[in-house]
Coordinates of C-alpha atoms in Angstrom, one line a residue:
M536 CA 0.0 0.0 0.0
R537 CA 1.4 3.4 -0.9
R538 CA 2.0 6.1 1.7
D539 CA 2.0 9.8 1.6
T540 CA 4.8 12.1 2.8
N541 CA 3.7 11.7 6.5
G542 CA 3.9 7.9 6.2
C543 CA 0.1 7.5 6.2
A544 CA -1.6 5.0 3.9
R545 CA -2.8 6.7 0.8
T546 CA -5.5 4.3 -0.5
P547 CA -6.4 0.7 -0.4
L548 CA -7.1 0.7 -4.1
R549 CA -4.7 -0.8 -6.6
F550 CA -4.4 1.0 -9.9
G551 CA -3.4 -0.4 -13.3
Y552 CA -3.4 0.7 -16.9
G553 CA -4.6 -1.3 -19.9
T554 CA -2.2 -2.5 -22.6
N555 CA -5.0 -1.8 -25.1
G556 CA -4.1 1.9 -24.4
L557 CA -0.4 1.3 -25.1
A558 CA -0.7 -0.6 -28.3
D559 CA 2.2 1.3 -30.0
L560 CA 4.6 0.0 -27.4
R561 CA 6.3 -3.3 -27.1
L562 CA 4.9 -5.2 -24.2
D563 CA 8.1 -5.2 -22.2
D564 CA 8.4 -1.4 -22.8
A565 CA 4.8 -0.9 -21.7
L566 CA 5.3 -2.9 -18.5
A567 CA 8.5 -1.1 -17.7
L568 CA 6.7 2.2 -18.2
L569 CA 3.9 1.4 -15.9
A570 CA 6.2 0.2 -13.2
D571 CA 8.3 3.4 -13.5
L572 CA 5.2 5.5 -13.2
G573 CA 4.2 3.7 -10.0
Y574 CA 1.2 1.6 -11.2
D575 CA 0.3 -1.4 -9.2
G576 CA -0.5 -3.6 -12.1
V577 CA -1.6 -4.0 -15.7
G578 CA -4.7 -5.0 -17.6
L579 CA -3.1 -7.3 -20.3
T580 CA -5.2 -7.6 -23.4
L581 CA -4.3 -10.7 -25.4
D582 CA -3.5 -9.4 -28.9
H583 CA -1.0 -9.8 -31.7
M584 CA 1.1 -6.8 -30.7
H585 CA 1.6 -8.0 -27.1
L586 CA 0.9 -11.5 -25.9
D587 CA -0.5 -13.1 -29.0
P588 CA -2.9 -15.9 -27.9
L589 CA -2.8 -17.6 -31.3
A590 CA 1.0 -17.6 -32.0
P591 CA 3.2 -20.6 -31.3
D592 CA 4.8 -21.2 -27.9
L593 CA 2.2 -19.4 -25.9
A594 CA 3.1 -21.2 -22.7
A595 CA 6.8 -20.3 -23.0
R596 CA 6.0 -16.7 -23.9
T597 CA 3.6 -16.5 -21.0
R598 CA 6.3 -17.7 -18.6
R599 CA 8.6 -14.9 -19.8
V600 CA 5.8 -12.3 -19.2
A601 CA 5.1 -13.8 -15.7
H602 CA 8.8 -13.5 -14.8
R603 CA 8.8 -9.9 -16.0
L604 CA 5.7 -9.0 -14.1
D605 CA 7.3 -10.5 -11.0
E606 CA 10.5 -8.5 -11.5
L607 CA 8.6 -5.3 -11.8
G608 CA 6.2 -6.0 -9.0
L609 CA 3.1 -5.7 -11.2
G610 CA -0.2 -7.4 -10.6
V611 CA -2.2 -8.4 -13.7
T612 CA -5.6 -9.2 -15.0
V613 CA -6.2 -10.8 -18.4
E614 CA -8.5 -9.0 -20.8
T615 CA -10.0 -10.4 -24.0
G616 CA -11.4 -7.4 -25.8
A617 CA -8.9 -7.2 -28.7
R618 CA -10.6 -5.9 -31.8
Y619 CA -9.4 -8.2 -34.6
V620 CA -7.6 -11.0 -32.8
L621 CA -9.8 -13.8 -34.3
D622 CA -11.0 -12.3 -37.5
P623 CA -9.1 -9.5 -39.5
R624 CA -12.4 -8.3 -41.0
R625 CA -14.7 -8.4 -38.0
K626 CA -14.2 -6.2 -35.0
H627 CA -14.6 -8.5 -31.9
G628 CA -15.8 -11.3 -34.2
P629 CA -16.7 -14.1 -34.0
S630 CA -18.6 -13.7 -30.7
L631 CA -20.2 -16.1 -28.2
L632 CA -23.6 -15.3 -29.9
D633 CA -22.8 -16.1 -33.6
A634 CA -25.2 -18.3 -35.5
G635 CA -22.5 -20.7 -36.6
P636 CA -21.3 -23.2 -33.9
D637 CA -17.8 -23.2 -35.3
D638 CA -17.6 -19.5 -34.9
R639 CA -18.8 -19.6 -31.4
A640 CA -16.3 -22.3 -30.7
R641 CA -13.5 -20.1 -31.8
R642 CA -14.4 -17.4 -29.3
V643 CA -14.7 -20.1 -26.6
G644 CA -11.3 -21.4 -27.6
L645 CA -9.8 -17.9 -27.1
L646 CA -11.4 -17.6 -23.7
L647 CA -10.1 -21.1 -22.6
R648 CA -6.6 -19.9 -23.7
A649 CA -7.1 -16.8 -21.7
V650 CA -7.9 -18.8 -18.6
R651 CA -4.7 -20.8 -19.0
V652 CA -2.7 -17.6 -19.5
A653 CA -4.3 -16.0 -16.5
A654 CA -3.5 -19.0 -14.3
D655 CA 0.1 -19.1 -15.5
L656 CA 0.5 -15.3 -14.8
G657 CA -1.2 -15.4 -11.4
A658 CA -3.8 -13.0 -12.7
H659 CA -6.7 -12.1 -10.4
A660 CA -9.4 -12.4 -13.1
V661 CA -10.1 -13.1 -16.8
H662 CA -12.3 -10.5 -18.4
C663 CA -14.8 -11.1 -21.2
F664 CA -18.1 -9.8 -22.7
S665 CA -21.1 -11.2 -24.5
G666 CA -21.0 -9.7 -27.9
V667 CA -23.6 -8.0 -30.0
V668 CA -26.8 -9.9 -30.9
P669 CA -26.4 -10.9 -34.6
A670 CA -28.9 -9.7 -37.1
G671 CA -31.9 -12.1 -37.3
T672 CA -31.3 -13.6 -33.9
D673 CA -33.9 -13.2 -31.2
E674 CA -32.8 -12.4 -27.6
D675 CA -34.0 -15.6 -26.1
T676 CA -31.8 -17.5 -28.6
A677 CA -28.9 -15.2 -27.9
W678 CA -29.2 -15.7 -24.1
K679 CA -29.3 -19.4 -24.6
R680 CA -26.1 -19.3 -26.7
L681 CA -24.4 -17.1 -24.2
A682 CA -25.1 -19.5 -21.3
E683 CA -24.1 -22.6 -23.4
T684 CA -20.8 -21.1 -24.6
L685 CA -19.8 -19.7 -21.2
T686 CA -20.3 -23.0 -19.4
P687 CA -17.0 -24.7 -20.5
V688 CA -15.2 -21.5 -19.8
L689 CA -16.6 -21.3 -16.3
D690 CA -15.6 -25.0 -15.8
A691 CA -12.1 -24.2 -16.8
A692 CA -12.0 -21.1 -14.6
A693 CA -13.1 -23.1 -11.6
T694 CA -10.4 -25.7 -12.3
A695 CA -7.7 -22.9 -12.7
G696 CA -8.9 -21.0 -9.7
V697 CA -9.3 -17.8 -11.7
P698 CA -12.6 -15.9 -11.7
L699 CA -14.3 -15.1 -15.0
A700 CA -15.4 -11.5 -14.9
V701 CA -18.1 -10.6 -17.5
E702 CA -18.4 -7.0 -18.5
P703 CA -21.7 -5.3 -19.3
E704 CA -20.9 -3.5 -22.5
P705 CA -23.1 -0.9 -24.2
G706 CA -24.8 -2.2 -27.3
H707 CA -24.1 -5.9 -26.4
L708 CA -26.6 -8.5 -25.3
L709 CA -25.3 -8.2 -21.8
A710 CA -25.2 -4.4 -21.5
T711 CA -26.2 -3.6 -17.9
L712 CA -25.9 -4.8 -14.4
A713 CA -29.4 -6.1 -14.6
D714 CA -28.3 -8.2 -17.6
F715 CA -25.4 -9.6 -15.6
H716 CA -27.8 -10.7 -12.9
H717 CA -30.0 -12.3 -15.5
L718 CA -27.0 -14.3 -16.7
R719 CA -26.0 -15.2 -13.2
R720 CA -29.5 -16.5 -12.4
T721 CA -29.7 -18.4 -15.7
L722 CA -26.5 -20.2 -15.0
G723 CA -27.4 -21.0 -11.4
D724 CA -25.0 -18.5 -9.8
P725 CA -21.8 -20.4 -10.4
E726 CA -19.0 -19.5 -8.0
P727 CA -16.4 -18.6 -10.8
L728 CA -18.7 -16.1 -12.4
G729 CA -17.9 -12.5 -11.5
L730 CA -18.3 -9.1 -12.8
T731 CA -16.1 -6.6 -14.6
L732 CA -17.5 -3.2 -13.7
D733 CA -16.6 -0.4 -16.1
L734 CA -17.2 2.8 -14.2
G735 CA -17.6 4.8 -17.4
H736 CA -20.3 2.5 -18.6
C737 CA -22.1 3.2 -15.3
Q738 CA -22.1 6.9 -16.1
C739 CA -23.1 6.2 -19.7
L740 CA -26.2 4.1 -19.3
E741 CA -27.0 2.7 -15.8
P742 CA -30.0 4.2 -14.0
L743 CA -28.1 4.7 -10.8
P744 CA -25.0 7.0 -10.3
P745 CA -21.6 5.2 -10.6
A746 CA -21.0 5.2 -6.8
D747 CA -24.4 3.4 -6.2
C748 CA -23.5 0.9 -9.0
V749 CA -20.3 0.1 -7.2
R750 CA -22.1 -0.5 -3.9
D751 CA -24.8 -2.7 -5.6
A752 CA -22.2 -4.7 -7.6
A753 CA -19.8 -5.2 -4.6
P754 CA -20.5 -8.9 -4.0
W755 CA -19.6 -9.9 -7.6
L756 CA -16.8 -7.5 -8.3
R757 CA -13.8 -9.3 -9.8
H758 CA -12.3 -6.6 -12.1
V759 CA -12.8 -2.8 -12.5
Q760 CA -12.1 -0.6 -15.4
I761 CA -12.1 3.1 -15.2
E762 CA -12.2 6.1 -17.6
D763 CA -14.3 9.2 -17.8
M764 CA -17.6 9.3 -19.8
R765 CA -20.7 11.4 -20.4
R766 CA -24.3 10.3 -19.9
G767 CA -25.7 8.6 -23.0
V768 CA -22.4 8.7 -25.0
H769 CA -20.3 5.5 -25.1
E770 CA -16.9 7.3 -25.6
H771 CA -13.9 6.5 -23.4
L772 CA -12.5 9.8 -22.2
P773 CA -9.3 10.7 -20.3
L774 CA -10.0 11.1 -16.6
G775 CA -11.4 14.6 -15.9
D776 CA -12.7 15.1 -19.4
G777 CA -16.2 13.8 -18.8
E778 CA -18.9 13.9 -16.2
I779 CA -17.9 11.4 -13.5
D780 CA -17.4 12.7 -10.0
F781 CA -14.5 10.4 -9.1
P782 CA -13.9 10.9 -5.3
P783 CA -17.2 9.4 -4.2
V784 CA -16.9 6.6 -6.7
L785 CA -13.5 5.6 -5.6
A786 CA -14.5 6.0 -1.9
A787 CA -17.4 3.6 -2.6
L788 CA -15.1 1.2 -4.3
A789 CA -12.6 1.3 -1.4
A790 CA -15.4 0.7 1.0
T791 CA -16.3 -2.6 -0.7
G792 CA -13.0 -4.1 0.2
Y793 CA -12.3 -4.9 -3.4
Q794 CA -8.7 -6.3 -3.7
G795 CA -8.3 -6.5 -7.5
L796 CA -6.9 -3.9 -10.0
T797 CA -8.8 -0.8 -11.1
V798 CA -7.5 -0.4 -14.7
V799 CA -7.6 2.7 -16.8
E800 CA -9.1 1.8 -20.2
L801 CA -8.3 4.3 -23.0
P802 CA -7.9 2.1 -26.1
R803 CA -8.4 4.9 -28.5
H804 CA -5.7 7.0 -26.9
S805 CA -2.8 4.7 -27.8
H806 CA -1.3 7.3 -30.0
A807 CA -0.4 9.2 -26.8
G808 CA -0.5 6.2 -24.4
P809 CA 2.6 7.2 -22.3
H810 CA 1.2 10.7 -21.8
F811 CA -2.2 9.5 -20.7
A812 CA -0.7 6.8 -18.5
A813 CA 1.5 9.4 -16.8
R814 CA -1.5 11.8 -16.4
S815 CA -4.0 9.2 -15.1
L816 CA -2.2 7.8 -12.0
P817 CA -1.8 11.2 -10.2
F818 CA -5.4 12.0 -11.0
L819 CA -6.6 8.7 -9.4
R820 CA -4.4 9.0 -6.4
H821 CA -5.7 12.6 -5.8
A822 CA -9.3 11.4 -6.1
A823 CA -8.9 8.3 -4.0
P824 CA -9.6 8.3 -0.2
F825 CA -7.0 8.2 2.5
V826 CA -7.0 5.3 4.9
P827 CA -6.2 5.7 8.6
D828 CA -2.9 4.2 9.8
P829 CA -2.8 4.1 13.6
A830 CA 1.0 4.3 13.6
H831 CA 1.1 7.7 11.9
G832 CA -1.1 10.5 13.3
D833 CA -4.5 11.3 11.9
P834 CA -4.8 10.9 8.1
S835 CA -8.6 11.0 8.1
A836 CA -8.8 14.0 5.8
T837 CA -9.5 13.4 2.1
P838 CA -7.0 14.7 -0.5
E839 CA -6.9 18.5 -0.8
G840 CA -9.4 19.6 -3.4
S841 CA -11.4 16.4 -3.3
R842 CA -15.1 16.6 -3.8
T843 CA -15.7 13.8 -1.4
P844 CA -18.1 14.9 1.3

């Protein structure tokens, strides 16, 4: 846990940055950058420019990455949102909802690889999402496909001891927290099934404010993504450029006892990735709550300038 200049604990939250926002850097360079900046971890998107899940010798390459993460003291979560990793012509395709069983199986295969990678890296979760409902497919059929395709992934996650954290994604079948709970009930509330909560998405489309979303989602939180966003507009913005009031959101997150990474997700800002990585961490530390440390005075005040009540 990081401390301020008085030796008091700064925040219980652990901040990371997503490699999908550092796509122009070699993976080793990206990891070194994040460690140098003081991040606690990394959201590692499996993609051709970093850790390619489809290239030969995946296990050996994963071992090298695990060693490097250990050297740098970085935690990790494995993310599976690469745009064209399975199909060079279809963004995020094929999905778990595609009509063709072979196409669905390709996405399942990627997720099974991601679970193995996550286990070998010591990752705290594997992230995934449902996909967009294909044209001509009714929602009942789509939900059935999602439940069927996730079942072997959840079995693998249980065996590996790595939670599967499904993300509600605007425009997808599973778009909201209510949709996550629908899936959870449909599957019988399996223990490995958790939630990726994207705080920007909460601002974008959830009926409750982001801080309330955090509190409601607390029992299922396995991974958190963070960026700024405006109501009704699904556009990932640098922190401070949108409408989110971050101090109460981060205070709510800290109060849940969440132990995983909170990962900045700015995939469309890779052209200036190092700049935004350097800018984001001080913003988050300033917005995050102090935590009392009995050995060092009274740190109960929030950061100067914070909007936290």
